[in-house]
Amino acid sequence: MSAISVGQAVVLGAVEGVTEFLPVSSTGHLKITEGLMNIPVDDDAVVGFSAVIQVGAIAAVFVYFFKDIVRIVSAWGRGLVNRDERHHHDYKFAWWVICATVPIVVVGLAAKPLIEGPLASLWVVAASLIVGSGVMWVADQMGRHKRGEDDTSFKDAMLVGSSQILALLFPGFSRSGATMSTALILDLDRVAATRLSFFLGIPALTGAGLYELKDALGAGVGVAPLAVGTAVSFVVAYASIAWLLKFVAKHSFNAFVIYRIVVGVLLLGLLGAGVLN
């Protein structure tokens, strides 16, 4: 019998799609939802399932930013064979995304036992939600929001890409929250910070999903729940991306900060009362 049913996969896919790119922690929300449905959050099959359905959310990024991705990849390809094309920002940006993915891959492989073991605790999720909220608020306040997407540099990409490690080690911190906060501290505007977070997430999340696919199937997750969860994640994530880009163009991140604190405190209460464990 599958470790996760099709019905549970629908719920988890929807949660993944809504929260993957919002700075509220998809991993944290998935673990909370799994806990409420009495699904063991540190089970190998469950950890693998959570990583695999992220591919659906990433597919939504590919579709939503298809023209941008084609432009960047094309510039990268031209630059590989033509030296004159290497001054183009898109060519450089493609290399920056590749380089900025290396730190999280190295840490992810080295710290896999911790990530799937002690750090998968809901107590860690609750603490990370609250602490990450403080980081996000400070970043939004201190950032001058004066630099656009064309002003990004290799240093920006490496710092923002490396910040994904925080979410990897501390589920609840939020990959989007960490990358956006870092970008804001570097004075990128909110839209540029959000788009950079999207692009940097493509190789990291795609790689994680493909890496975990074999383990998820081998650990007891059926093909049907994986397919359903991934499909639901794709549809919901696409809508979430469109909404988020419109939201950050006119609003600060304060609403997300408040929401994260509320969820973190509520989760601490549920854990303390024994409702979740």
PDB file of N, CA and C in Angstrom, residues 114-165:
ATOM      1  N   LEU A 114      21.077  14.647   8.204  1.00  0.00           N
ATOM      2  CA  LEU A 114      20.541  15.630   9.153  1.00  0.00           C
ATOM      3  C   LEU A 114      19.235  16.226   8.641  1.00  0.00           C
ATOM      4  N   ILE A 115      19.216  16.547   7.340  1.00  0.00           N
ATOM      5  CA  ILE A 115      18.046  17.190   6.737  1.00  0.00           C
ATOM      6  C   ILE A 115      16.825  16.272   6.818  1.00  0.00           C
ATOM      7  N   GLU A 116      17.051  14.982   6.601  1.00  0.00           N
ATOM      8  CA  GLU A 116      15.941  14.036   6.609  1.00  0.00           C
ATOM      9  C   GLU A 116      15.717  13.422   7.987  1.00  0.00           C
ATOM     10  N   GLY A 117      16.552  13.795   8.951  1.00  0.00           N
ATOM     11  CA  GLY A 117      16.429  13.263  10.307  1.00  0.00           C
ATOM     12  C   GLY A 117      16.063  14.318  11.317  1.00  0.00           C
ATOM     13  N   PRO A 118      17.000  14.705  12.190  1.00  0.00           N
ATOM     14  CA  PRO A 118      16.715  15.656  13.280  1.00  0.00           C
ATOM     15  C   PRO A 118      16.148  16.992  12.807  1.00  0.00           C
ATOM     16  N   LEU A 119      16.633  17.499  11.665  1.00  0.00           N
ATOM     17  CA  LEU A 119      16.185  18.815  11.200  1.00  0.00           C
ATOM     18  C   LEU A 119      14.794  18.784  10.575  1.00  0.00           C
ATOM     19  N   ALA A 120      14.209  17.594  10.432  1.00  0.00           N
ATOM     20  CA  ALA A 120      12.857  17.488   9.880  1.00  0.00           C
ATOM     21  C   ALA A 120      11.790  17.707  10.956  1.00  0.00           C
ATOM     22  N   SER A 121      12.217  17.970  12.182  1.00  0.00           N
ATOM     23  CA  SER A 121      11.300  18.147  13.309  1.00  0.00           C
ATOM     24  C   SER A 121      10.379  19.355  13.125  1.00  0.00           C
ATOM     25  N   LEU A 122       9.139  19.206  13.559  1.00  0.00           N
ATOM     26  CA  LEU A 122       8.193  20.319  13.504  1.00  0.00           C
ATOM     27  C   LEU A 122       8.596  21.436  14.471  1.00  0.00           C
ATOM     28  N   TRP A 123       9.360  21.102  15.509  1.00  0.00           N
ATOM     29  CA  TRP A 123       9.877  22.149  16.405  1.00  0.00           C
ATOM     30  C   TRP A 123      10.838  23.052  15.644  1.00  0.00           C
ATOM     31  N   VAL A 124      11.651  22.449  14.796  1.00  0.00           N
ATOM     32  CA  VAL A 124      12.580  23.227  13.969  1.00  0.00           C
ATOM     33  C   VAL A 124      11.799  24.099  12.991  1.00  0.00           C
ATOM     34  N   VAL A 125      10.745  23.541  12.418  1.00  0.00           N
ATOM     35  CA  VAL A 125       9.902  24.292  11.483  1.00  0.00           C
ATOM     36  C   VAL A 125       9.316  25.529  12.160  1.00  0.00           C
ATOM     37  N   ALA A 126       8.770  25.354  13.350  1.00  0.00           N
ATOM     38  CA  ALA A 126       8.142  26.459  14.074  1.00  0.00           C
ATOM     39  C   ALA A 126       9.155  27.569  14.384  1.00  0.00           C
ATOM     40  N   ALA A 127      10.318  27.166  14.911  1.00  0.00           N
ATOM     41  CA  ALA A 127      11.351  28.149  15.242  1.00  0.00           C
ATOM     42  C   ALA A 127      11.843  28.864  13.987  1.00  0.00           C
ATOM     43  N   SER A 128      12.015  28.131  12.898  1.00  0.00           N
ATOM     44  CA  SER A 128      12.516  28.717  11.654  1.00  0.00           C
ATOM     45  C   SER A 128      11.514  29.692  11.042  1.00  0.00           C
ATOM     46  N   LEU A 129      10.229  29.372  11.158  1.00  0.00           N
ATOM     47  CA  LEU A 129       9.198  30.294  10.669  1.00  0.00           C
ATOM     48  C   LEU A 129       9.292  31.643  11.376  1.00  0.00           C
ATOM     49  N   ILE A 130       9.448  31.599  12.678  1.00  0.00           N
ATOM     50  CA  ILE A 130       9.479  32.836  13.465  1.00  0.00           C
ATOM     51  C   ILE A 130      10.777  33.604  13.240  1.00  0.00           C
ATOM     52  N   VAL A 131      11.909  32.915  13.326  1.00  0.00           N
ATOM     53  CA  VAL A 131      13.206  33.575  13.119  1.00  0.00           C
ATOM     54  C   VAL A 131      13.299  34.128  11.698  1.00  0.00           C
ATOM     55  N   GLY A 132      12.856  33.337  10.722  1.00  0.00           N
ATOM     56  CA  GLY A 132      12.892  33.788   9.332  1.00  0.00           C
ATOM     57  C   GLY A 132      12.032  35.022   9.108  1.00  0.00           C
ATOM     58  N   SER A 133      10.959  35.150   9.869  1.00  0.00           N
ATOM     59  CA  SER A 133      10.101  36.329   9.765  1.00  0.00           C
ATOM     60  C   SER A 133      10.862  37.595  10.145  1.00  0.00           C
ATOM     61  N   GLY A 134      11.654  37.475  11.214  1.00  0.00           N
ATOM     62  CA  GLY A 134      12.457  38.617  11.653  1.00  0.00           C
ATOM     63  C   GLY A 134      13.473  39.020  10.603  1.00  0.00           C
ATOM     64  N   VAL A 135      14.117  38.023  10.004  1.00  0.00           N
ATOM     65  CA  VAL A 135      15.104  38.300   8.955  1.00  0.00           C
ATOM     66  C   VAL A 135      14.439  38.994   7.773  1.00  0.00           C
ATOM     67  N   MET A 136      13.275  38.510   7.384  1.00  0.00           N
ATOM     68  CA  MET A 136      12.569  39.085   6.244  1.00  0.00           C
ATOM     69  C   MET A 136      12.154  40.527   6.514  1.00  0.00           C
ATOM     70  N   TRP A 137      11.674  40.782   7.716  1.00  0.00           N
ATOM     71  CA  TRP A 137      11.235  42.141   8.062  1.00  0.00           C
ATOM     72  C   TRP A 137      12.414  43.112   8.045  1.00  0.00           C
ATOM     73  N   VAL A 138      13.522  42.712   8.637  1.00  0.00           N
ATOM     74  CA  VAL A 138      14.719  43.556   8.659  1.00  0.00           C
ATOM     75  C   VAL A 138      15.203  43.826   7.236  1.00  0.00           C
ATOM     76  N   ALA A 139      15.230  42.785   6.401  1.00  0.00           N
ATOM     77  CA  ALA A 139      15.702  42.929   5.022  1.00  0.00           C
ATOM     78  C   ALA A 139      14.824  43.892   4.236  1.00  0.00           C
ATOM     79  N   ASP A 140      13.513  43.797   4.427  1.00  0.00           N
ATOM     80  CA  ASP A 140      12.590  44.666   3.699  1.00  0.00           C
ATOM     81  C   ASP A 140      12.724  46.117   4.156  1.00  0.00           C
ATOM     82  N   GLN A 141      13.035  46.299   5.449  1.00  0.00           N
ATOM     83  CA  GLN A 141      13.167  47.657   5.983  1.00  0.00           C
ATOM     84  C   GLN A 141      14.486  48.302   5.579  1.00  0.00           C
ATOM     85  N   MET A 142      15.571  47.538   5.601  1.00  0.00           N
ATOM     86  CA  MET A 142      16.891  48.116   5.340  1.00  0.00           C
ATOM     87  C   MET A 142      17.228  48.204   3.855  1.00  0.00           C
ATOM     88  N   GLY A 143      16.549  47.398   3.038  1.00  0.00           N
ATOM     89  CA  GLY A 143      16.815  47.442   1.598  1.00  0.00           C
ATOM     90  C   GLY A 143      16.345  48.747   0.989  1.00  0.00           C
ATOM     91  N   ARG A 144      17.123  49.256   0.045  1.00  0.00           N
ATOM     92  CA  ARG A 144      16.770  50.540  -0.585  1.00  0.00           C
ATOM     93  C   ARG A 144      15.976  50.359  -1.876  1.00  0.00           C
ATOM     94  N   HIS A 145      15.818  49.128  -2.326  1.00  0.00           N
ATOM     95  CA  HIS A 145      14.950  48.805  -3.472  1.00  0.00           C
ATOM     96  C   HIS A 145      15.264  49.649  -4.706  1.00  0.00           C
ATOM     97  N   LYS A 146      16.530  49.889  -4.967  1.00  0.00           N
ATOM     98  CA  LYS A 146      16.898  50.800  -6.050  1.00  0.00           C
ATOM     99  C   LYS A 146      17.497  50.095  -7.270  1.00  0.00           C
ATOM    100  N   ARG A 147      17.743  48.792  -7.178  1.00  0.00           N
ATOM    101  CA  ARG A 147      18.378  48.065  -8.280  1.00  0.00           C
ATOM    102  C   ARG A 147      17.398  47.106  -8.943  1.00  0.00           C
ATOM    103  N   GLY A 148      17.394  47.117 -10.270  1.00  0.00           N
ATOM    104  CA  GLY A 148      16.510  46.235 -11.016  1.00  0.00           C
ATOM    105  C   GLY A 148      17.196  44.951 -11.430  1.00  0.00           C
ATOM    106  N   GLU A 149      16.482  44.132 -12.189  1.00  0.00           N
ATOM    107  CA  GLU A 149      17.006  42.830 -12.597  1.00  0.00           C
ATOM    108  C   GLU A 149      18.266  42.945 -13.443  1.00  0.00           C
ATOM    109  N   ASP A 150      18.342  43.961 -14.313  1.00  0.00           N
ATOM    110  CA  ASP A 150      19.510  44.139 -15.174  1.00  0.00           C
ATOM    111  C   ASP A 150      20.740  44.602 -14.400  1.00  0.00           C
ATOM    112  N   ASP A 151      20.551  44.986 -13.144  1.00  0.00           N
ATOM    113  CA  ASP A 151      21.673  45.460 -12.329  1.00  0.00           C
ATOM    114  C   ASP A 151      22.300  44.347 -11.489  1.00  0.00           C
ATOM    115  N   THR A 152      21.789  43.129 -11.604  1.00  0.00           N
ATOM    116  CA  THR A 152      22.325  42.037 -10.795  1.00  0.00           C
ATOM    117  C   THR A 152      23.743  41.673 -11.263  1.00  0.00           C
ATOM    118  N   SER A 153      24.530  41.163 -10.333  1.00  0.00           N
ATOM    119  CA  SER A 153      25.913  40.807 -10.618  1.00  0.00           C
ATOM    120  C   SER A 153      26.187  39.361 -10.189  1.00  0.00           C
ATOM    121  N   PHE A 154      27.393  38.878 -10.479  1.00  0.00           N
ATOM    122  CA  PHE A 154      27.797  37.537 -10.055  1.00  0.00           C
ATOM    123  C   PHE A 154      27.763  37.436  -8.535  1.00  0.00           C
ATOM    124  N   LYS A 155      28.214  38.480  -7.854  1.00  0.00           N
ATOM    125  CA  LYS A 155      28.202  38.494  -6.393  1.00  0.00           C
ATOM    126  C   LYS A 155      26.773  38.362  -5.865  1.00  0.00           C
ATOM    127  N   ASP A 156      25.847  39.089  -6.472  1.00  0.00           N
ATOM    128  CA  ASP A 156      24.441  38.999  -6.056  1.00  0.00           C
ATOM    129  C   ASP A 156      23.933  37.567  -6.189  1.00  0.00           C
ATOM    130  N   ALA A 157      24.185  36.966  -7.360  1.00  0.00           N
ATOM    131  CA  ALA A 157      23.691  35.614  -7.612  1.00  0.00           C
ATOM    132  C   ALA A 157      24.276  34.608  -6.630  1.00  0.00           C
ATOM    133  N   MET A 158      25.569  34.707  -6.343  1.00  0.00           N
ATOM    134  CA  MET A 158      26.208  33.766  -5.430  1.00  0.00           C
ATOM    135  C   MET A 158      25.674  33.923  -4.007  1.00  0.00           C
ATOM    136  N   LEU A 159      25.509  35.155  -3.551  1.00  0.00           N
ATOM    137  CA  LEU A 159      25.006  35.375  -2.194  1.00  0.00           C
ATOM    138  C   LEU A 159      23.552  34.924  -2.065  1.00  0.00           C
ATOM    139  N   VAL A 160      22.750  35.275  -3.055  1.00  0.00           N
ATOM    140  CA  VAL A 160      21.337  34.890  -3.016  1.00  0.00           C
ATOM    141  C   VAL A 160      21.204  33.379  -3.167  1.00  0.00           C
ATOM    142  N   GLY A 161      21.964  32.789  -4.092  1.00  0.00           N
ATOM    143  CA  GLY A 161      21.908  31.347  -4.279  1.00  0.00           C
ATOM    144  C   GLY A 161      22.355  30.580  -3.047  1.00  0.00           C
ATOM    145  N   SER A 162      23.407  31.053  -2.395  1.00  0.00           N
ATOM    146  CA  SER A 162      23.914  30.384  -1.194  1.00  0.00           C
ATOM    147  C   SER A 162      22.941  30.475  -0.032  1.00  0.00           C
ATOM    148  N   SER A 163      22.111  31.519  -0.026  1.00  0.00           N
ATOM    149  CA  SER A 163      21.151  31.678   1.077  1.00  0.00           C
ATOM    150  C   SER A 163      20.096  30.585   1.078  1.00  0.00           C
ATOM    151  N   GLN A 164      19.965  29.849  -0.038  1.00  0.00           N
ATOM    152  CA  GLN A 164      19.016  28.742  -0.093  1.00  0.00           C
ATOM    153  C   GLN A 164      19.377  27.650   0.912  1.00  0.00           C
ATOM    154  N   ILE A 165      20.641  27.632   1.319  1.00  0.00           N
ATOM    155  CA  ILE A 165      21.100  26.636   2.284  1.00  0.00           C
ATOM    156  C   ILE A 165      20.350  26.776   3.606  1.00  0.00           C
TER     157      ILE A 165
END
